[in-house]
Coordinates of C-alpha atoms in Angstrom, one line a residue:
X1 CA 133.6 101.8 115.4
X2 CA 134.7 102.3 112.1
X3 CA 132.8 103.3 108.9
X4 CA 132.7 99.4 108.0
X5 CA 131.4 98.5 111.1
X6 CA 128.9 101.3 111.0
X7 CA 127.5 100.0 107.8
X8 CA 126.9 96.5 108.8
X9 CA 125.0 98.1 112.0
X10 CA 123.0 99.9 109.7
X11 CA 122.4 97.0 107.4
X12 CA 121.2 95.1 110.3
X13 CA 118.7 97.8 111.3
X14 CA 117.4 97.9 107.9
X15 CA 116.4 94.0 108.3
X16 CA 119.3 92.8 105.6
X17 CA 120.0 89.5 106.7
X18 CA 122.1 88.1 103.8
X19 CA 125.4 89.2 102.2
X20 CA 127.0 87.8 99.1
X21 CA 130.3 88.5 98.0
X22 CA 134.1 87.1 97.2
X23 CA 136.5 88.9 100.0
X24 CA 139.4 90.7 98.4
X25 CA 142.0 92.8 99.8
X26 CA 140.0 96.1 99.3
X27 CA 136.9 94.4 101.2
X28 CA 138.7 92.8 104.2
X29 CA 137.5 95.6 106.6
X30 CA 133.8 94.8 105.6
X31 CA 134.5 91.3 106.6
X32 CA 136.0 92.0 109.9
X33 CA 132.8 93.8 110.6
X34 CA 130.6 91.0 108.9
X35 CA 132.0 88.4 111.3
X36 CA 130.8 90.4 114.2
X37 CA 127.3 90.6 112.9
X38 CA 124.2 88.2 112.3
X39 CA 124.2 88.4 108.8
X40 CA 124.8 85.2 106.7
X41 CA 127.4 85.6 104.5
X42 CA 127.7 83.4 101.2
X43 CA 130.6 83.1 98.9
X44 CA 129.7 82.7 95.1
X45 CA 132.3 81.7 92.6
X46 CA 132.0 85.0 90.6
X47 CA 130.8 88.6 91.4
X48 CA 128.3 87.9 88.5
X49 CA 127.0 84.8 90.5
X50 CA 126.6 87.2 93.6
X51 CA 124.4 89.6 91.6
X52 CA 122.3 87.2 90.2
X53 CA 122.0 85.3 93.6
X54 CA 121.0 88.8 95.1
X55 CA 118.3 89.1 92.3
X56 CA 116.7 85.6 92.9
X57 CA 116.9 86.3 96.5
X58 CA 114.8 89.5 96.2
X59 CA 112.7 88.1 93.5
X60 CA 111.6 85.4 95.9
X61 CA 111.3 87.3 99.2
X62 CA 110.5 91.0 98.0
X63 CA 113.5 92.3 100.0
X64 CA 117.1 93.0 99.0
X65 CA 120.2 91.3 99.6
X66 CA 123.7 92.9 99.9
X67 CA 126.6 92.4 97.7
X68 CA 130.1 93.3 98.8
X69 CA 132.3 93.6 95.8
X70 CA 135.9 94.3 95.2
X71 CA 137.1 97.5 93.4
X72 CA 137.7 97.2 89.7
X73 CA 137.2 93.8 88.2
X74 CA 134.6 92.8 90.8
X75 CA 132.5 95.8 89.7
X76 CA 132.6 94.9 86.0
X77 CA 131.8 91.3 86.9
X78 CA 128.6 92.4 88.6
X79 CA 127.5 94.9 86.2
X80 CA 125.6 92.4 84.1
X81 CA 123.7 91.2 86.9
X82 CA 122.8 94.5 87.9
X83 CA 121.8 95.2 84.4
X84 CA 119.1 92.5 84.5
X85 CA 118.0 93.8 87.9
X86 CA 117.5 97.2 86.4
X87 CA 115.6 95.9 83.7
X88 CA 113.1 94.0 85.9
X89 CA 112.9 96.5 88.7
X90 CA 114.6 94.1 91.3
X91 CA 115.9 95.7 94.4
X92 CA 119.8 95.0 95.1
X93 CA 122.1 96.6 97.4
X94 CA 125.6 96.7 95.9
X95 CA 128.4 97.8 98.4
X96 CA 131.9 98.1 96.9
X97 CA 135.2 99.4 97.8
X98 CA 137.1 102.2 96.0
X99 CA 140.8 103.5 96.1
X100 CA 141.4 106.1 98.6
X101 CA 140.0 109.5 98.2
X102 CA 143.1 111.4 97.4
X103 CA 144.4 108.9 94.7
X104 CA 140.7 108.9 92.8
X105 CA 140.9 110.0 89.2
X106 CA 145.0 110.3 88.8
X107 CA 145.6 107.4 87.1
X108 CA 148.4 106.1 89.1
X109 CA 148.2 102.6 88.3
X110 CA 146.8 101.4 91.5
X111 CA 145.5 98.1 92.5
X112 CA 142.0 97.5 90.5
X113 CA 142.0 101.2 89.6
X114 CA 139.5 102.4 87.3
X115 CA 139.2 106.1 85.9
X116 CA 135.7 106.6 86.8
X117 CA 134.0 103.5 88.7
X118 CA 131.1 105.3 90.0
X119 CA 130.1 106.6 86.5
X120 CA 130.4 103.2 84.8
X121 CA 127.9 101.5 87.5
X122 CA 125.5 104.5 87.2
X123 CA 124.3 103.2 83.8
X124 CA 123.2 99.9 85.6
X125 CA 122.1 101.4 88.9
X126 CA 119.4 103.6 90.1
X127 CA 122.0 105.6 91.7
X128 CA 125.8 105.2 92.2
X129 CA 127.3 107.2 95.2
X130 CA 130.9 107.7 96.6
X131 CA 130.9 108.1 100.1
X132 CA 133.5 110.6 101.1
X133 CA 132.6 111.1 104.5
X134 CA 131.5 108.1 107.2
X135 CA 128.8 110.6 108.6
X136 CA 126.8 110.8 105.4
X137 CA 126.5 106.8 105.4
X138 CA 122.9 106.9 107.3
X139 CA 121.6 109.2 104.8
X140 CA 122.9 107.4 101.7
X141 CA 121.3 104.2 103.2
X142 CA 118.0 105.9 103.9
X143 CA 117.9 107.2 100.4
X144 CA 118.4 103.8 98.9
X145 CA 115.9 101.9 101.3
X146 CA 113.3 104.8 100.6
X147 CA 113.6 103.8 97.0
X148 CA 113.5 100.1 97.6
X149 CA 110.1 100.6 99.8
X150 CA 108.3 103.3 98.0
X151 CA 109.5 103.7 94.5
X152 CA 110.3 101.4 91.3
X153 CA 113.0 99.2 92.8
X154 CA 116.2 98.5 91.0
X155 CA 120.2 98.1 92.0
X156 CA 121.7 100.9 94.2
X157 CA 125.6 101.2 94.2
X158 CA 127.5 102.8 97.2
X159 CA 131.2 102.7 96.9
X160 CA 133.6 103.5 100.0
X161 CA 137.1 104.7 99.5
X162 CA 139.7 102.6 101.3
X163 CA 140.6 105.5 103.8
X164 CA 136.7 106.1 104.7
X165 CA 136.2 102.4 105.3
X166 CA 138.5 102.5 108.2
X167 CA 137.7 106.1 109.2
X168 CA 136.0 106.7 113.0
X169 CA 132.2 106.5 112.5
X170 CA 129.1 107.8 114.9
X171 CA 128.1 104.7 117.4
X172 CA 124.6 106.5 117.8
X173 CA 121.9 104.2 117.3
X174 CA 119.8 104.5 114.0
X175 CA 116.1 103.7 113.6
X176 CA 115.2 103.6 110.0
X177 CA 112.2 105.9 109.0
X178 CA 108.8 104.0 108.0
X179 CA 108.4 104.4 104.4
X180 CA 105.3 104.2 102.8
X181 CA 104.6 104.2 99.0
X182 CA 102.4 107.0 97.2
X183 CA 98.6 106.4 97.2
X184 CA 96.5 107.1 94.4
X185 CA 94.7 110.3 94.2
X186 CA 91.1 109.8 95.1
X187 CA 89.6 112.0 91.9
X188 CA 91.6 109.6 90.0
X189 CA 90.3 106.4 91.5
X190 CA 86.6 108.1 90.9
X191 CA 87.3 108.4 87.4
X192 CA 88.9 105.1 86.8
X193 CA 85.9 103.1 88.7
X194 CA 83.4 105.2 86.5
X195 CA 85.3 104.1 83.3
X196 CA 85.5 100.6 84.5
X197 CA 81.9 100.2 85.8
X198 CA 80.5 101.4 82.5
X199 CA 82.7 99.3 80.5
X200 CA 81.2 96.5 78.4
X201 CA 84.7 94.8 77.5
X202 CA 87.1 95.4 80.2
X203 CA 90.6 93.9 80.4
X204 CA 93.2 93.9 82.9
X205 CA 97.0 93.9 82.7
X206 CA 99.0 92.9 85.6
X207 CA 102.9 93.2 86.1
X208 CA 105.3 92.3 88.5
X209 CA 104.4 95.4 90.7
X210 CA 101.4 93.5 92.1
X211 CA 103.2 90.8 93.1
X212 CA 102.9 91.8 96.8
X213 CA 99.3 92.3 96.6
X214 CA 97.5 89.0 95.0
X215 CA 94.8 89.1 97.4
X216 CA 93.7 92.6 96.3
X217 CA 94.2 91.6 92.5
X218 CA 91.9 88.6 92.7
X219 CA 89.3 90.6 94.7
X220 CA 89.6 93.2 91.6
X221 CA 89.6 90.9 88.8
X222 CA 86.6 89.0 89.9
X223 CA 84.9 92.0 91.0
X224 CA 85.2 93.5 87.3
X225 CA 84.8 90.0 85.8
X226 CA 87.6 90.8 83.5
X227 CA 90.0 88.9 81.2
X228 CA 93.4 89.4 82.7
X229 CA 96.9 88.8 81.5
X230 CA 99.7 88.3 83.9
X231 CA 103.1 89.2 82.7
X232 CA 106.1 86.8 83.4
X233 CA 107.1 88.6 86.5
X234 CA 103.4 88.7 87.6
X235 CA 102.7 84.8 87.1
X236 CA 100.6 83.2 90.1
X237 CA 99.5 86.7 91.3
X238 CA 96.1 85.1 90.7
X239 CA 96.7 81.9 92.0
X240 CA 96.9 78.5 89.6
X241 CA 94.3 78.2 86.8
X242 CA 92.4 81.0 87.7
X243 CA 89.3 81.2 85.4
X244 CA 89.9 84.9 84.3
X245 CA 93.9 84.6 83.9
X246 CA 95.2 84.2 80.5
X247 CA 98.8 84.5 81.9
X248 CA 101.8 85.9 79.9
X249 CA 100.2 85.1 76.5
X250 CA 100.1 88.6 75.3
X251 CA 102.1 88.0 72.1
X252 CA 99.8 85.1 70.6
X253 CA 97.0 86.2 68.0
X254 CA 93.9 85.3 69.8
X255 CA 95.1 87.1 72.9
X256 CA 96.0 90.2 70.8
X257 CA 92.5 90.2 69.3
X258 CA 90.9 90.2 72.9
X259 CA 93.0 93.2 73.9
X260 CA 92.7 95.3 70.8
X261 CA 88.7 94.4 71.4
X262 CA 88.8 95.8 75.0
X263 CA 86.9 99.0 75.6
X264 CA 88.5 99.8 78.7
X265 CA 92.2 98.6 79.9
X266 CA 93.5 98.8 83.1
X267 CA 97.3 98.2 83.4
X268 CA 99.0 97.9 86.7
X269 CA 102.5 97.8 87.7
X270 CA 103.6 96.9 84.3
X271 CA 105.9 98.5 81.9
X272 CA 103.9 97.4 78.7
X273 CA 107.5 96.5 77.3
X274 CA 108.6 94.4 74.6
X275 CA 109.8 91.3 76.7
X276 CA 106.4 90.8 78.0
X277 CA 104.1 91.9 75.4
X278 CA 105.7 91.5 72.2
X279 CA 107.8 88.3 72.3
X280 CA 107.4 87.6 68.6
X281 CA 109.1 91.1 67.9
X282 CA 106.5 92.4 65.5
X283 CA 105.0 95.4 67.3
X284 CA 101.7 93.7 67.0
X285 CA 100.0 94.1 70.6
X286 CA 97.7 97.0 70.3
X287 CA 95.1 98.6 72.8
X288 CA 92.4 100.6 71.3
X289 CA 90.5 101.1 74.2
X290 CA 90.8 103.7 76.9
X291 CA 93.9 102.8 79.0
X292 CA 94.0 103.5 82.7
X293 CA 97.8 102.9 83.9
X294 CA 98.9 102.7 87.4
X295 CA 102.6 102.9 88.4
X296 CA 104.7 103.6 91.0
X297 CA 107.2 105.5 88.7
X298 CA 106.0 108.5 87.1
X299 CA 108.2 108.2 84.0
X300 CA 106.9 104.7 83.3
X301 CA 103.3 106.1 83.1
X302 CA 104.2 107.7 79.8
X303 CA 105.9 105.0 77.9
X304 CA 105.3 102.3 75.5
X305 CA 101.6 102.8 75.3
X306 CA 99.9 106.3 75.7
X307 CA 97.4 106.3 78.6
X308 CA 94.3 108.3 78.9
X309 CA 94.3 108.2 82.6
X310 CA 97.5 107.8 84.4
X311 CA 97.5 107.2 88.2
X312 CA 101.0 107.5 90.2
X313 CA 100.5 104.9 93.3
X314 CA 101.6 101.5 94.4
X315 CA 99.5 99.0 92.7
X316 CA 98.3 97.3 96.0
X317 CA 97.0 100.5 97.3
X318 CA 95.5 101.5 94.0
X319 CA 93.4 97.9 93.5
X320 CA 92.3 98.2 97.0
X321 CA 91.1 101.7 96.4
X322 CA 89.4 100.6 93.2
X323 CA 87.5 97.9 95.0
X324 CA 86.1 100.3 97.5
X325 CA 84.7 102.5 94.5
X326 CA 83.4 99.9 92.5
X327 CA 79.9 98.6 92.9
X328 CA 79.0 94.9 93.4
X329 CA 80.1 92.6 90.9
X330 CA 78.6 92.7 87.4
X331 CA 78.6 89.7 85.1
X332 CA 80.3 90.2 81.8
X333 CA 81.0 86.9 80.6
X334 CA 84.6 87.3 81.6
X335 CA 85.5 83.8 82.1
X336 CA 83.5 82.5 79.1
X337 CA 85.9 85.1 77.1
X338 CA 88.8 83.7 78.7
X339 CA 87.8 80.1 77.7
X340 CA 87.3 81.1 74.1
X341 CA 90.6 82.5 73.8
X342 CA 92.3 79.5 75.3
X343 CA 90.6 77.4 72.9
X344 CA 91.8 79.6 70.2
X345 CA 95.5 79.3 71.3
X346 CA 95.0 75.6 72.1
X347 CA 98.8 75.7 73.5
X348 CA 98.7 72.2 74.5
X349 CA 98.3 71.3 70.8
X350 CA 100.9 73.8 69.5
X351 CA 103.8 72.0 67.4
X352 CA 106.4 74.2 69.1
X353 CA 105.4 73.8 72.3
X354 CA 104.8 70.1 72.2
X355 CA 108.1 69.0 73.7
X356 CA 107.4 71.2 76.8
X357 CA 103.8 70.4 77.7
X358 CA 104.6 67.2 79.4
X359 CA 107.7 68.7 80.9
X360 CA 105.6 71.4 82.8
X361 CA 102.9 68.8 83.5
X362 CA 105.4 66.6 85.1
X363 CA 106.9 69.4 87.2
X364 CA 103.5 70.7 88.2
X365 CA 102.2 66.9 89.3
X366 CA 105.6 66.2 91.0
X367 CA 106.6 69.3 92.8
X368 CA 103.2 71.5 92.5
X369 CA 104.8 74.1 95.1
X370 CA 108.0 74.6 93.6
X371 CA 109.6 77.8 92.9
X372 CA 111.0 77.5 89.3
X373 CA 113.7 79.8 88.0
X374 CA 114.8 79.9 84.6
X375 CA 117.6 81.0 82.2
X376 CA 117.2 82.3 78.5
X377 CA 116.4 78.7 77.1
X378 CA 113.8 77.0 75.2
X379 CA 111.9 75.5 78.1
X380 CA 111.6 78.6 79.9
X381 CA 110.4 80.6 76.8
X382 CA 107.8 77.9 76.6
X383 CA 106.9 77.8 80.1
X384 CA 106.3 81.7 80.3
X385 CA 103.2 80.5 78.0
X386 CA 102.6 77.2 79.8
X387 CA 103.3 77.3 83.5
X388 CA 100.7 78.1 86.1
X389 CA 102.1 79.0 89.6
X390 CA 100.1 78.6 92.8
X391 CA 101.5 82.0 94.1
X392 CA 103.4 85.0 93.0
X393 CA 107.3 85.0 93.4
X394 CA 107.3 81.3 92.2
X395 CA 108.2 81.9 88.7
X396 CA 111.1 84.3 87.1
X397 CA 113.6 84.1 84.6
X398 CA 116.1 85.9 82.4
X399 CA 114.1 85.8 79.3
X400 CA 112.5 89.5 80.4
X401 CA 114.2 92.6 80.3
X402 CA 118.1 92.4 80.0
X403 CA 117.8 88.9 78.7
X404 CA 121.2 87.6 80.1
X405 CA 122.5 84.2 79.9
X406 CA 124.0 82.3 83.2
X407 CA 121.2 83.7 85.3
X408 CA 119.4 80.5 86.1
X409 CA 121.5 78.5 88.5
X410 CA 122.7 81.4 90.9
X411 CA 119.4 83.2 91.0
X412 CA 117.8 79.9 91.9
X413 CA 120.4 79.7 94.6
X414 CA 119.5 83.0 95.9
X415 CA 115.7 81.7 96.1
X416 CA 116.6 79.0 98.0
X417 CA 118.1 80.9 100.5
X418 CA 115.2 83.2 100.9
X419 CA 112.7 80.6 100.7
X420 CA 114.2 77.6 102.3
X421 CA 110.7 75.9 103.0
X422 CA 110.2 75.6 99.4
X423 CA 111.6 73.1 96.7
X424 CA 113.7 75.2 94.3
X425 CA 114.1 74.3 90.4
X426 CA 116.8 75.9 88.3
X427 CA 115.7 75.3 84.6
X428 CA 118.8 76.1 82.4
X429 CA 120.2 75.0 78.9
X430 CA 123.3 73.5 78.2
X431 CA 124.9 76.6 76.7
X432 CA 123.6 79.2 79.6
X433 CA 124.7 76.7 82.5
X434 CA 128.2 77.0 81.0
X435 CA 128.6 80.6 81.8
X436 CA 128.3 79.9 85.5
X437 CA 129.2 76.0 85.9
X438 CA 131.5 77.2 88.7
X439 CA 128.4 77.9 90.9
X440 CA 127.7 74.2 91.4
X441 CA 130.2 74.7 93.8
X442 CA 128.2 77.3 95.6
X443 CA 125.2 75.2 95.6
X444 CA 127.2 72.4 97.1
X445 CA 128.3 74.7 99.8
X446 CA 124.9 75.7 100.5
X447 CA 123.6 72.3 101.2
X448 CA 120.1 73.0 100.0
X449 CA 118.2 70.4 97.9
X450 CA 118.1 72.5 94.8
X451 CA 117.1 70.5 91.4
X452 CA 119.2 71.9 88.5
X453 CA 117.3 70.8 85.3
X454 CA 119.4 70.8 82.2
X455 CA 117.6 71.1 78.8
X456 CA 120.6 69.7 76.8
X457 CA 120.3 70.4 73.0
X458 CA 124.2 70.6 72.1
X459 CA 124.4 74.5 71.7
X460 CA 122.3 77.6 71.6
X461 CA 119.2 76.2 70.1
X462 CA 117.1 79.1 70.2
X463 CA 119.4 81.3 68.0
X464 CA 119.9 78.4 65.8
X465 CA 116.0 78.5 65.0
X466 CA 116.3 82.3 64.3
X467 CA 119.2 81.7 62.0
X468 CA 117.1 79.0 60.4
X469 CA 114.0 81.4 60.0
X470 CA 116.2 84.2 58.6
X471 CA 118.2 81.8 56.1
X472 CA 121.6 82.2 58.0
X473 CA 123.9 79.5 58.1
X474 CA 124.3 78.0 61.7
X475 CA 127.6 79.6 62.6
X476 CA 128.9 79.5 66.3
X477 CA 125.9 77.8 67.7
X478 CA 126.4 74.1 67.4
X479 CA 128.5 73.5 70.4
X480 CA 129.0 69.9 72.0
X481 CA 128.1 70.0 75.4
X482 CA 130.6 68.9 78.4
X483 CA 130.0 65.7 80.1
X484 CA 127.7 67.4 82.9
X485 CA 127.7 63.8 84.9
X486 CA 131.4 64.3 85.3
X487 CA 131.1 67.7 86.3
X488 CA 128.5 66.8 89.1
X489 CA 130.7 64.0 90.3
X490 CA 133.7 67.1 90.6
X491 CA 131.3 69.1 92.6
X492 CA 129.8 66.3 94.8
X493 CA 126.6 66.8 93.3
X494 CA 124.2 64.2 92.4
X495 CA 123.5 63.7 88.6
X496 CA 120.8 61.8 86.9
X497 CA 120.0 61.4 83.1
X498 CA 116.2 61.2 82.0
X499 CA 114.8 60.9 78.6
X500 CA 111.0 61.0 79.0
X501 CA 108.4 62.2 81.7
X502 CA 108.3 59.0 83.9
X503 CA 111.8 59.1 84.3
X504 CA 111.9 62.9 85.1
X505 CA 109.0 62.3 87.9
X506 CA 111.3 59.5 89.3
X507 CA 114.2 62.0 89.5
X508 CA 112.4 64.6 91.1
X509 CA 111.3 62.5 93.7
X510 CA 114.7 62.2 94.7
X511 CA 115.3 65.9 95.4
X512 CA 114.5 65.7 99.3
X513 CA 116.2 62.9 100.2
X514 CA 119.6 64.7 100.5
X515 CA 120.9 68.1 100.9
X516 CA 123.2 68.4 98.0
X517 CA 122.2 69.6 94.5
X518 CA 120.5 67.2 92.0
X519 CA 121.6 67.9 88.5
X520 CA 118.8 66.3 86.0
X521 CA 119.9 66.2 82.6
X522 CA 117.4 66.1 80.0
X523 CA 118.5 65.0 76.4
X524 CA 116.2 67.3 74.3
X525 CA 116.4 64.7 71.0
X526 CA 115.6 61.7 73.1
X527 CA 112.9 63.5 74.9
X528 CA 111.2 64.6 71.8
X529 CA 111.3 61.2 70.2
X530 CA 109.8 59.6 73.5
X531 CA 106.4 61.7 73.0

């Protein structure tokens, strides 16, 4: 057994079932081993697509996929996707080749050579490790999976020199250790429960760290009868239309008034960062009450908002522990307070959101169980306010964190791999889709009924709006979209053009009638005119 074969054996032991990558001369040995395994391999059209697919796979399933990436340009290509995963705490295992050990750092002009590949990737990963000895491989993978399972997750990069990849490796069986995340200190739970029990106006903030504990989240929210904000990555944790859920509306004035008025705030598994709480970028989200923060990352406990009580723990354990400490539910008129904020926000009557209200109503009525993956585009920004999902891991997008374009389509394909029982929708703009048009070929290869909804406004409309608000001429943002119908034909995908909600519903009804992707193009101007 060589090191490449040992790697595949260990990945299977850790439960990895999917590998994403484009074969290259430096990764051939990985593919020799992969062909002898039970892992499913998917070939994207670009290494960035591999990273975004792994991101979508992990967000939809809660577990990492592996990316097999070639030295040099493959790694620079995937770096953007790793940056997005790092910003949103998404587990991703990136395995790459690198030139032989004796050549590293010598600048000899070898194929795919980089001066310091590992150092470059260290900036977009939790750690980047060069494997110098096959015997160290189990330890390095154990370190990666310990982070995935018991700490704030993110991308991990392991590079294997070409000579190490073919070196002999141990054939001894490896049983991964059972790893448990940190539990909250009992005295911290007792103090937090005292503060929450005596609170008159409690508020709960649920972040993506609570996605795996939706049952405990609902029980805690209801026990406290507390208005609750669920961030973009926590959407669906309380289920659809929960009477205490205000969604990801923390950037809106009425929601901010509620937050500032709270006397005790419990924040669980959330960065309290700009792209969740300050989408209008004015630093206007304020917490004046006592702040209890629960996070699996000790450094995060001190960022963005100063805590009065900081609890290092996995959010699910903390929520279950608090429920055990709290007395029986006390009525605090939480649902009435939420209803009042909803009336004040009046999202369904907001002029800026008006084109998108019927869009999300149609998606919900036609495909209520769909998993929706978004790019950075107008409908997605609106959906962060408007969409209500039946369960966690059904709504995620690139409007948070790193904020990259080109995310939606490949991430949706990763989600479709992870959750084949669910309809999957990629919600993209005409500008962002052009970053990754080649991944329509991957969509065709997968044969999954994924709907790609293109909001076509001939350019980068969100930037156009910012330019207008800043009295800047529209330079570089008015771009004629390609003929998406012809592109769909070239990739053997179905294409439908729609201009109003009824025709969108009809188009979505065709999603499960064939195994090829369905491209639904919405003319944004015609859609607005139809309303």
